[in-house]
GROMACS .gro file of C-alpha atoms in nm:
model
  341
    1MET     CA    1   0.166   1.747  -1.994
    2ARG     CA    2   0.048   1.387  -1.960
    3ALA     CA    3  -0.204   1.300  -1.689
    4PHE     CA    4  -0.407   0.994  -1.598
    5VAL     CA    5  -0.762   1.130  -1.585
    6ILE     CA    6  -1.061   0.943  -1.439
    7GLN     CA    7  -1.403   1.033  -1.580
    8GLY     CA    8  -1.602   0.765  -1.396
    9ALA     CA    9  -1.602   0.396  -1.306
   10GLN     CA   10  -1.339   0.221  -1.523
   11ASP     CA   11  -1.345   0.519  -1.755
   12ALA     CA   12  -0.996   0.671  -1.758
   13GLN     CA   13  -0.711   0.742  -1.992
   14VAL     CA   14  -0.380   0.919  -2.022
   15THR     CA   15  -0.444   1.254  -2.187
   16ASP     CA   16  -0.283   1.595  -2.234
   17VAL     CA   17  -0.376   1.866  -1.985
   18PRO     CA   18  -0.229   2.216  -1.938
   19THR     CA   19   0.098   2.240  -1.747
   20PRO     CA   20   0.050   2.468  -1.446
   21THR     CA   21   0.266   2.774  -1.384
   22PRO     CA   22   0.380   2.849  -1.029
   23ALA     CA   23   0.308   3.185  -0.868
   24GLU     CA   24   0.431   3.320  -0.534
   25GLY     CA   25   0.399   3.063  -0.258
   26LYS     CA   26   0.371   2.775  -0.507
   27VAL     CA   27   0.623   2.520  -0.631
   28LEU     CA   28   0.611   2.312  -0.949
   29VAL     CA   29   0.724   1.951  -0.907
   30ARG     CA   30   0.835   1.727  -1.194
   31VAL     CA   31   0.673   1.401  -1.083
   32ALA     CA   32   0.881   1.083  -1.098
   33TYR     CA   33   0.675   0.810  -0.929
   34VAL     CA   34   0.321   0.788  -0.793
   35GLY     CA   35   0.198   0.501  -0.576
   36ILE     CA   36  -0.149   0.357  -0.629
   37CYS     CA   37  -0.344   0.368  -0.302
   38GLY     CA   38  -0.664   0.190  -0.206
   39SER     CA   39  -0.859   0.514  -0.245
   40ASP     CA   40  -0.723   0.549  -0.599
   41LEU     CA   41  -0.848   0.197  -0.677
   42HIS     CA   42  -1.196   0.290  -0.554
   43TYR     CA   43  -1.201   0.604  -0.768
   44TYR     CA   44  -1.101   0.409  -1.079
   45PHE     CA   45  -1.303   0.090  -1.040
   46GLU     CA   46  -1.614   0.238  -0.876
   47GLY     CA   47  -1.605   0.604  -0.972
   48ALA     CA   48  -1.622   0.689  -0.603
   49ASN     CA   49  -1.435   0.644  -0.276
   50GLY     CA   50  -1.698   0.593  -0.008
   51ASP     CA   51  -1.932   0.891  -0.029
   52PHE     CA   52  -1.700   1.089  -0.257
   53THR     CA   53  -1.804   1.052  -0.619
   54VAL     CA   54  -1.605   1.163  -0.923
   55ARG     CA   55  -1.809   1.448  -1.070
   56GLU     CA   56  -1.552   1.608  -1.299
   57PRO     CA   57  -1.233   1.495  -1.479
   58PHE     CA   58  -1.014   1.382  -1.194
   59ILE     CA   59  -0.642   1.309  -1.157
   60PRO     CA   60  -0.575   1.062  -0.871
   61GLY     CA   61  -0.263   1.013  -0.664
   62HIS     CA   62  -0.120   1.141  -0.336
   63GLU     CA   63   0.188   0.920  -0.285
   64LEU     CA   64   0.471   1.067  -0.490
   65SER     CA   65   0.831   1.160  -0.541
   66GLY     CA   66   0.990   1.394  -0.794
   67THR     CA   67   1.220   1.689  -0.845
   68ILE     CA   68   1.173   2.065  -0.834
   69ALA     CA   69   1.082   2.203  -1.178
   70ALA     CA   70   1.029   2.566  -1.075
   71ASP     CA   71   1.027   2.761  -0.750
   72PRO     CA   72   0.964   3.137  -0.787
   73SER     CA   73   1.106   3.199  -0.439
   74GLY     CA   74   1.443   3.047  -0.529
   75ARG     CA   75   1.447   2.840  -0.211
   76TYR     CA   76   1.459   2.509  -0.399
   77PRO     CA   77   1.699   2.482  -0.696
   78VAL     CA   78   1.569   2.309  -1.008
   79GLY     CA   79   1.634   1.936  -0.981
   80THR     CA   80   1.610   1.917  -0.601
   81PRO     CA   81   1.467   1.572  -0.512
   82VAL     CA   82   1.149   1.596  -0.307
   83THR     CA   83   0.835   1.430  -0.186
   84VAL     CA   84   0.515   1.610  -0.088
   85HIS     CA   85   0.295   1.619   0.222
   86PRO     CA   86  -0.041   1.585   0.044
   87ALA     CA   87  -0.253   1.781   0.295
   88ARG     CA   88  -0.362   2.141   0.280
   89PHE     CA   89  -0.467   2.202   0.638
   90GLY     CA   90  -0.795   2.380   0.706
   91THR     CA   91  -0.930   2.605   0.980
   92GLU     CA   92  -0.702   2.600   1.285
   93ASP     CA   93  -0.843   2.424   1.590
   94PRO     CA   94  -0.604   2.381   1.886
   95ARG     CA   95  -0.798   2.078   2.011
   96TYR     CA   96  -0.681   1.857   1.724
   97GLY     CA   97  -0.386   1.768   1.510
   98ARG     CA   98  -0.373   1.966   1.185
   99HIS     CA   99  -0.486   1.669   0.979
  100LEU     CA  100  -0.822   1.679   1.161
  101TRP     CA  101  -0.896   2.048   1.109
  102ASN     CA  102  -1.211   2.126   0.914
  103ASN     CA  103  -1.204   2.266   0.560
  104GLY     CA  104  -0.876   2.106   0.462
  105SER     CA  105  -0.803   1.911   0.145
  106TYR     CA  106  -0.588   1.623   0.027
  107LEU     CA  107  -0.422   1.561  -0.306
  108GLY     CA  108  -0.619   1.329  -0.531
  109SER     CA  109  -0.949   1.354  -0.345
  110ALA     CA  110  -1.304   1.401  -0.471
  111SER     CA  111  -1.417   1.501  -0.121
  112THR     CA  112  -1.389   1.867  -0.223
  113TRP     CA  113  -1.561   2.068  -0.493
  114PRO     CA  114  -1.394   2.140  -0.722
  115HIS     CA  115  -1.203   1.817  -0.668
  116THR     CA  116  -0.848   1.836  -0.536
  117GLN     CA  117  -0.647   1.708  -0.829
  118GLY     CA  118  -0.375   1.455  -0.760
  119ALA     CA  119  -0.021   1.375  -0.864
  120MET     CA  120  -0.054   1.124  -1.150
  121SER     CA  121   0.073   1.370  -1.409
  122ASP     CA  122   0.407   1.495  -1.539
  123TYR     CA  123   0.392   1.807  -1.321
  124LEU     CA  124   0.221   1.892  -0.993
  125LEU     CA  125   0.165   2.241  -0.852
  126VAL     CA  126   0.162   2.257  -0.472
  127GLU     CA  127   0.201   2.512  -0.193
  128ASP     CA  128   0.560   2.555  -0.079
  129PHE     CA  129   0.480   2.431   0.273
  130MET     CA  130   0.390   2.091   0.127
  131ILE     CA  131   0.740   2.029  -0.009
  132ARG     CA  132   0.972   1.790   0.174
  133GLU     CA  133   1.330   1.790   0.047
  134LEU     CA  134   1.489   1.445   0.038
  135PRO     CA  135   1.826   1.363   0.194
  136ALA     CA  136   2.112   1.315  -0.050
  137ASP     CA  137   2.120   0.989  -0.247
  138THR     CA  138   1.763   0.890  -0.155
  139SER     CA  139   1.612   0.682  -0.434
  140LEU     CA  140   1.305   0.846  -0.584
  141ARG     CA  141   1.138   0.506  -0.610
  142THR     CA  142   1.197   0.452  -0.239
  143ALA     CA  143   1.079   0.803  -0.152
  144ALA     CA  144   0.741   0.739  -0.315
  145LEU     CA  145   0.664   0.528  -0.007
  146ALA     CA  146   0.691   0.822   0.234
  147GLU     CA  147   0.319   0.899   0.244
  148PRO     CA  148   0.191   0.545   0.308
  149LEU     CA  149   0.470   0.478   0.558
  150ALA     CA  150   0.362   0.794   0.740
  151VAL     CA  151   0.010   0.646   0.763
  152GLY     CA  152   0.153   0.339   0.938
  153LEU     CA  153   0.367   0.551   1.169
  154HIS     CA  154   0.066   0.762   1.264
  155GLY     CA  155  -0.127   0.447   1.354
  156ILE     CA  156   0.164   0.344   1.576
  157ALA     CA  157   0.164   0.685   1.745
  158ILE     CA  158  -0.213   0.673   1.798
  159ALA     CA  159  -0.174   0.328   1.955
  160GLY     CA  160   0.070   0.476   2.207
  161GLY     CA  161   0.391   0.348   2.053
  162VAL     CA  162   0.528  -0.003   2.017
  163ASP     CA  163   0.873   0.010   2.177
  164GLY     CA  164   0.943  -0.332   2.329
  165LYS     CA  165   0.585  -0.448   2.269
  166LYS     CA  166   0.432  -0.749   2.097
  167VAL     CA  167   0.259  -0.616   1.785
  168LEU     CA  168   0.008  -0.776   1.551
  169VAL     CA  169  -0.042  -0.621   1.206
  170SER     CA  170  -0.378  -0.727   1.066
  171GLY     CA  171  -0.364  -0.735   0.685
  172SER     CA  172  -0.045  -0.743   0.478
  173GLY     CA  173  -0.144  -0.519   0.191
  174PRO     CA  174   0.079  -0.216   0.121
  175ILE     CA  175  -0.030  -0.024   0.432
  176GLY     CA  176   0.002  -0.333   0.648
  177LEU     CA  177   0.349  -0.401   0.511
  178LEU     CA  178   0.456  -0.045   0.586
  179ALA     CA  179   0.302  -0.075   0.933
  180VAL     CA  180   0.527  -0.381   0.982
  181ALA     CA  181   0.826  -0.176   0.867
  182GLY     CA  182   0.725   0.116   1.088
  183ALA     CA  183   0.683  -0.110   1.391
  184LYS     CA  184   1.023  -0.271   1.336
  185GLU     CA  185   1.186   0.071   1.298
  186SER     CA  186   1.004   0.194   1.611
  187GLY     CA  187   1.154  -0.070   1.839
  188ALA     CA  188   0.877  -0.328   1.859
  189GLY     CA  189   0.984  -0.635   2.050
  190GLU     CA  190   0.795  -0.872   1.822
  191VAL     CA  191   0.591  -0.817   1.505
  192TRP     CA  192   0.344  -1.065   1.358
  193ALA     CA  193   0.152  -1.013   1.035
  194THR     CA  194  -0.169  -1.173   0.910
  195ASP     CA  195  -0.348  -1.212   0.580
  196LEU     CA  196  -0.569  -1.455   0.390
  197ARG     CA  197  -0.330  -1.488   0.095
  198SER     CA  198   0.018  -1.626   0.055
  199GLY     CA  199   0.158  -1.341  -0.159
  200PRO     CA  200   0.112  -1.068   0.101
  201LEU     CA  201   0.244  -1.295   0.376
  202GLN     CA  202   0.557  -1.374   0.176
  203ARG     CA  203   0.619  -1.001   0.138
  204ALA     CA  204   0.571  -0.951   0.513
  205GLU     CA  205   0.829  -1.225   0.579
  206ARG     CA  206   1.072  -1.060   0.341
  207LEU     CA  207   1.017  -0.732   0.523
  208GLY     CA  208   1.117  -0.890   0.852
  209ALA     CA  209   0.795  -0.990   1.028
  210ASP     CA  210   0.886  -1.227   1.310
  211ARG     CA  211   0.595  -1.450   1.220
  212THR     CA  212   0.318  -1.455   0.961
  213VAL     CA  213  -0.022  -1.616   1.001
  214ASN     CA  214  -0.271  -1.714   0.733
  215VAL     CA  215  -0.585  -1.654   0.938
  216ALA     CA  216  -0.790  -1.872   0.703
  217GLN     CA  217  -0.586  -2.170   0.822
  218GLU     CA  218  -0.447  -2.088   1.166
  219GLU     CA  219  -0.572  -1.924   1.483
  220LEU     CA  220  -0.390  -1.644   1.658
  221PRO     CA  221  -0.272  -1.700   2.017
  222ALA     CA  222  -0.510  -1.573   2.282
  223ASP     CA  223  -0.428  -1.270   2.499
  224TYR     CA  224  -0.081  -1.232   2.342
  225PHE     CA  225  -0.040  -0.892   2.174
  226ASP     CA  226   0.003  -0.557   2.344
  227VAL     CA  227  -0.085  -0.364   2.027
  228VAL     CA  228  -0.285  -0.447   1.717
  229LEU     CA  229  -0.243  -0.235   1.405
  230GLU     CA  230  -0.558  -0.318   1.209
  231CYS     CA  231  -0.500  -0.232   0.843
  232THR     CA  232  -0.788  -0.400   0.655
  233GLY     CA  233  -1.093  -0.198   0.757
  234ILE     CA  234  -1.293  -0.524   0.756
  235PRO     CA  235  -1.512  -0.590   1.066
  236SER     CA  236  -1.444  -0.965   1.066
  237ALA     CA  237  -1.070  -0.901   1.063
  238LEU     CA  238  -1.098  -0.659   1.354
  239ASN     CA  239  -1.313  -0.904   1.551
  240SER     CA  240  -1.061  -1.184   1.493
  241CYS     CA  241  -0.791  -0.967   1.652
  242ILE     CA  242  -0.978  -0.900   1.975
  243PRO     CA  243  -0.921  -1.246   2.134
  244ALA     CA  244  -0.550  -1.215   2.050
  245LEU     CA  245  -0.519  -0.879   2.226
  246CYS     CA  246  -0.398  -0.886   2.584
  247LYS     CA  247  -0.589  -0.724   2.867
  248ALA     CA  248  -0.566  -0.343   2.856
  249GLY     CA  249  -0.423  -0.372   2.505
  250VAL     CA  250  -0.475  -0.116   2.228
  251ILE     CA  251  -0.600  -0.149   1.872
  252GLY     CA  252  -0.486   0.121   1.632
  253GLN     CA  253  -0.751   0.118   1.359
  254ILE     CA  254  -0.563   0.224   1.045
  255GLY     CA  255  -0.779   0.056   0.781
  256MET     CA  256  -1.078   0.266   0.677
  257PHE     CA  257  -1.418   0.103   0.717
  258SER     CA  258  -1.682   0.159   0.451
  259ALA     CA  259  -1.976   0.381   0.546
  260GLY     CA  260  -2.253   0.251   0.773
  261ASP     CA  261  -2.288   0.058   1.098
  262LYS     CA  262  -2.045  -0.228   1.159
  263PRO     CA  263  -2.074  -0.531   1.389
  264ILE     CA  264  -1.789  -0.508   1.642
  265ASN     CA  265  -1.752  -0.744   1.939
  266MET     CA  266  -1.755  -0.475   2.206
  267SER     CA  267  -1.830  -0.721   2.487
  268ALA     CA  268  -1.490  -0.882   2.443
  269MET     CA  269  -1.328  -0.538   2.426
  270LEU     CA  270  -1.494  -0.422   2.746
  271SER     CA  271  -1.413  -0.735   2.944
  272LYS     CA  272  -1.044  -0.678   2.867
  273GLU     CA  273  -1.059  -0.302   2.923
  274ALA     CA  274  -0.907  -0.283   2.576
  275GLN     CA  275  -0.914   0.029   2.362
  276ILE     CA  276  -0.972   0.091   1.996
  277ARG     CA  277  -0.828   0.418   1.861
  278GLY     CA  278  -0.900   0.550   1.516
  279ALA     CA  279  -0.611   0.669   1.298
  280PHE     CA  280  -0.681   0.900   1.004
  281ARG     CA  281  -0.404   0.988   0.756
  282PHE     CA  282  -0.124   1.159   0.954
  283ASP     CA  283   0.008   1.490   1.082
  284ASP     CA  284   0.386   1.531   1.062
  285GLU     CA  285   0.490   1.162   1.059
  286ILE     CA  286   0.599   1.197   0.697
  287ASP     CA  287   0.923   1.355   0.824
  288ARG     CA  288   1.007   1.040   1.023
  289ALA     CA  289   0.903   0.829   0.722
  290ILE     CA  290   1.153   1.013   0.502
  291GLU     CA  291   1.423   0.961   0.764
  292ILE     CA  292   1.357   0.585   0.769
  293LEU     CA  293   1.346   0.555   0.390
  294ALA     CA  294   1.668   0.753   0.353
  295GLY     CA  295   1.840   0.529   0.607
  296PRO     CA  296   1.993   0.181   0.589
  297ALA     CA  297   1.653   0.008   0.581
  298GLY     CA  298   1.501   0.224   0.307
  299ASP     CA  299   1.583   0.032  -0.008
  300HIS     CA  300   1.512  -0.302   0.164
  301ILE     CA  301   1.166  -0.174   0.258
  302ARG     CA  302   1.112  -0.064  -0.102
  303ASP     CA  303   1.224  -0.397  -0.246
  304ALA     CA  304   0.989  -0.588  -0.015
  305VAL     CA  305   0.687  -0.361  -0.065
  306VAL     CA  306   0.709  -0.237  -0.427
  307THR     CA  307   0.631  -0.524  -0.663
  308HIS     CA  308   0.561  -0.336  -0.989
  309THR     CA  309   0.680  -0.012  -1.150
  310ILE     CA  310   0.472   0.061  -1.460
  311ASP     CA  311   0.496   0.345  -1.711
  312ILE     CA  312   0.208   0.592  -1.710
  313ALA     CA  313   0.123   0.488  -2.067
  314ASP     CA  314   0.003   0.158  -1.914
  315ALA     CA  315  -0.168   0.316  -1.612
  316VAL     CA  316  -0.492   0.122  -1.665
  317SER     CA  317  -0.298  -0.204  -1.647
  318ALA     CA  318  -0.124  -0.074  -1.335
  319PHE     CA  319  -0.460  -0.024  -1.163
  320HIS     CA  320  -0.573  -0.376  -1.250
  321ILE     CA  321  -0.249  -0.523  -1.119
  322ALA     CA  322  -0.274  -0.317  -0.799
  323LYS     CA  323  -0.622  -0.457  -0.737
  324ASP     CA  324  -0.483  -0.813  -0.722
  325SER     CA  325  -0.328  -0.836  -0.376
  326GLU     CA  326  -0.198  -1.187  -0.438
  327GLN     CA  327   0.039  -1.075  -0.711
  328SER     CA  328   0.105  -0.716  -0.609
  329GLY     CA  329   0.214  -0.513  -0.311
  330LYS     CA  330   0.267  -0.145  -0.385
  331VAL     CA  331   0.239  -0.055  -0.753
  332LEU     CA  332   0.418   0.259  -0.869
  333VAL     CA  333   0.326   0.455  -1.181
  334ASP     CA  334   0.644   0.571  -1.351
  335LEU     CA  335   0.652   0.917  -1.508
  336THR     CA  336   1.027   0.934  -1.563
  337GLY     CA  337   1.032   0.762  -1.901
  338ALA     CA  338   1.299   0.525  -1.769
  339THR     CA  339   1.286   0.300  -1.466
  340GLU     CA  340   1.532   0.399  -1.192
  341GLN     CA  341   1.709   0.101  -1.037
   0.00000   0.00000   0.00000
């Protein structure tokens, strides 16, 4: 089968690798679309994502849709449309959500040894509990957004919900856009979105943000937002949100900071009795994400967020396009051989 294999920084190609065979408890998925995530960009351009370095041939990708190719149990007929929860949960700990248990793994991650191979290949072998069957008539292109939408929904849950609240989404990259969509679908009273570039802000407007702000040119209103969903992982962006947060407001920190100490304006946080709550991946929010994407808003969300669908033969080009946030939102790698409309 074809797979996009990373050897190191900007050293990757589409190559043939063995097609896996499912055994009991496993399911083989024929992959249709794979979204390029920020972590995938780090693995390709830098050969590492934070502290996790590519040390063996590595297939990226954890945002996907496809169809069942083989299920030894017979539960899923061949051709069943699916997406995949990319986590294998670790050692049970009742204190935490499953996604925080130790010794787990995640598709397309070099945090484990051997690495946990990802989905950017014709076929993907996963445990049966990772399979999520899609509702009838759900577009496979749309369903490839389930994983990143679940990330946004988890940030909303961590922030305590947004129903009826004024919400600021900091950063209008793909995760920020899906946080906007998640907030709108979760009953937010008002949703603003920020960025430094016009392209992302135009996509946020198309998605339905009530207002967009280019923070390089305009200041945010003071003490206005009940909830901030911070999606950049950049300290200066977080600090710029603090004055806009109302007293006793909550910041859901979705964007992942790079390693090391970061300068955060804690004095302003404390004087407001504001809270910052970290959000890491998600637990079961992917089920709600599938419900949203299969509903009336699903294809509209896809059309606003997905800007490019590129055949796996041109995967290197896809990664370069995905790195340019002015021209691209979510970039999908197409393994179908024909683009689904």
